[in-house]
Amino acid sequence: MFYIIGLGLCDESDVTVRGLNAIKNSSRVYLEAYTSILMVEKDRLEAFYGRELILADRDVVETQSDEILHNADTEDVSLLVVGDPFGATTHTDIILRARALKIPTRVIHNASIMNAVGASGLQLYNFGQTVSLVFFTETWKPDSFYDRIKENADLGLHTLVLLDIKVKEQSEENLARQVPPYLFEATFSLTLGHRGRKIYEPPRYMNIPQAVSQLIEIESLRRTGTLDPEKTLAVALSRVGGGSQHQRIVAGTLANLSKQAPEVFGEPLHSLVIVGKRLHHLEVEYAEDFAVDKGNWRDVASKVYGCALD
Amino acid sequence: MFYIIGLGLCDESDVTVRGLNAIKNSSRVYLEAYTSILMVEKDRLEAFYGRELILADRDVVETQSDEILHNADTEDVSLLVVGDPFGATTHTDIILRARALKIPTRVIHNASIMNAVGASGLQLYNFGQTVSLVFFTETWKPDSFYDRIKENADLGLHTLVLLDIKVKEQSEENLARQVPPYLFEATFSLTLGHRGRKIYEPPRYMNIPQAVSQLIEIESLRRTGTLDPEKTLAVALSRVGGGSQHQRIVAGTLANLSKQAPEVFGEPLHSLVIVGKRLHHLEVEYAEDFAVDKGNWRDVASKVYGCALD
């Protein structure tokens, strides 16, 4: 059996018991390499699982899946990924490959940002499509996310915005590689300076003030009024579910958020919700606890969004 | 500390290790009553957790939250719910109440249908808003879901449709109680016939052919072409993540699905995805494995949805 096991969003204890049992019974356990960077150290995971882990960087998972799947028709083999396995197109790929090889596959689900975003207090059924926001450069400012946010906003819906990560950037050639949405829950870094191997930069994570700045930059070009620094409410999230020592949820207008120091928003990866006009007073009340300026939060919810608050 | 712990979607082993530890360390553990009906028996959960569980029906969670929260400022108290705690508005309520009482709260996330729907092979970032479909009666056929599906479809997006459950229907008065979306992941049944207490019917779950029939009924009134029995693709899901003995994913046109026996779709709760036109060939290829008529699935994807398939 080939298992793809979601590890959840914070640390080693977010695996499910079903997942843990599968790991313990597997003859080989692969760990998508960025997982150890993103969540906790590989050593810590190994100690927790009582199993040795084989690091598999993205190239291996994408292009050498037969190596991972080797013998999985007769033995149990597990691949561990951050969040839920169906955040990732590449995991669709490897499952399709397993099918072609007639290897039975089981997916073990877990929380991902796509549902844990509910921790903001915003109701999941009021979210529209999810978008990704990539790092702008001087010459390249892809802005299709704006159309998606506008489509959602026109229907009164919230938008989950996944913030970019830059991984495996090469110092010499600086081969900027754009990260599609399915990579959001994952990144990795590989720094090898010897024997002529490629040298990669450490991963870069877009922070919330950078994201807000890019959103406003495109609004200033498009001028549809979809995003207004003073009138659009947003909620930033990181490390959801990790308890007070990790989790950060910060709410406010775009202007409120852009004025905070990046550290206020906790550790990467970050995501941001643009609040839609179909906002319920309970959502306002719940998220108020996370607001940088509670008075302004309520004021905008009431006057701009038309929420009837006490 | 007050914990609200998501149990995931299938059985006792879907709890996370973090969740299991919190349960074991709690002085009281409440189980939303329907959970034991929906997933596994209370006894089995108790044996697995090594802890006695206190059944809390919805009325208790909604209206007597102070009883659950009693002493949670000095002891650990857990409330267990199916799926993820933020499928449920009522859990927002109890967290707000805990806040008012200055009781520290931690939410332990898990998979819910809102992200596990990715198991269909349809990409989560191509989903629009989620809708609920309630049981029609002769005189009451609420159809606002249709507008939501159309809004999504007009943008090319998939729609997750959560199918109704009827709970606590009273035989005598037959006080039909409509179930809002946040109840989707939960239902309960209480049958007490003595000492003048109310008699409830067993819960009823909408099945996939019933859902498709209701969708087509409204389409025949609205006639916008949003839902076409022969041209609209859909994917039905139940018990996602439970492995082959539980999980069912079935794909086809609406007509294909309506012709299947209800048992084909497995055990409740059921959900249905209406496939949007922004469909990628990899999504088609992945879900083809679940299709009742693979040839027709590919044919419609190609000719109606315009997917370039091999």
CSV table of N, CA and C in Angstrom, one decimal, chain A residues 31 34 117 155 157 181 187 189 213 224 234 239 247 290:
chain,number,residue,atom,x,y,z
A,31,LEU,N,9.8,11.9,3.4
A,31,LEU,CA,9.4,13.2,4.0
A,31,LEU,C,9.7,14.2,2.9
A,34,TYR,N,11.0,20.0,2.3
A,34,TYR,CA,10.6,21.3,2.9
A,34,TYR,C,9.8,21.1,4.2
A,117,VAL,N,-8.6,27.9,7.9
A,117,VAL,CA,-8.8,29.4,7.8
A,117,VAL,C,-10.1,29.7,8.5
A,155,LEU,N,-19.5,39.1,-5.5
A,155,LEU,CA,-20.6,38.2,-4.9
A,155,LEU,C,-20.7,38.4,-3.4
A,157,LEU,N,-18.2,37.6,-1.4
A,157,LEU,CA,-17.5,36.5,-0.7
A,157,LEU,C,-16.1,36.8,-0.2
A,181,PRO,N,-0.2,27.6,-6.8
A,181,PRO,CA,-0.9,27.5,-5.5
A,181,PRO,C,-0.6,26.2,-4.8
A,187,THR,N,7.8,24.3,1.1
A,187,THR,CA,8.9,25.0,0.5
A,187,THR,C,10.2,24.2,1.0
A,189,SER,N,14.7,24.3,1.1
A,189,SER,CA,15.9,25.0,0.9
A,189,SER,C,17.1,24.1,0.9
A,213,SER,N,0.9,45.6,0.3
A,213,SER,CA,1.5,46.5,-0.6
A,213,SER,C,1.2,46.2,-2.0
A,224,THR,N,-10.9,49.8,-9.4
A,224,THR,CA,-12.3,49.3,-9.4
A,224,THR,C,-13.0,49.5,-8.0
A,234,ALA,N,-9.5,42.7,6.4
A,234,ALA,CA,-8.7,41.5,6.1
A,234,ALA,C,-8.3,40.8,7.4
A,239,ARG,N,0.4,29.6,11.0
A,239,ARG,CA,0.5,28.4,12.0
A,239,ARG,C,-0.8,28.1,12.7
A,247,GLN,N,0.5,30.1,16.8
A,247,GLN,CA,-0.6,30.6,15.9
A,247,GLN,C,-0.6,32.2,16.0
A,290,PHE,N,-9.1,39.5,17.3
A,290,PHE,CA,-7.8,39.5,16.7
A,290,PHE,C,-7.4,40.8,16.1
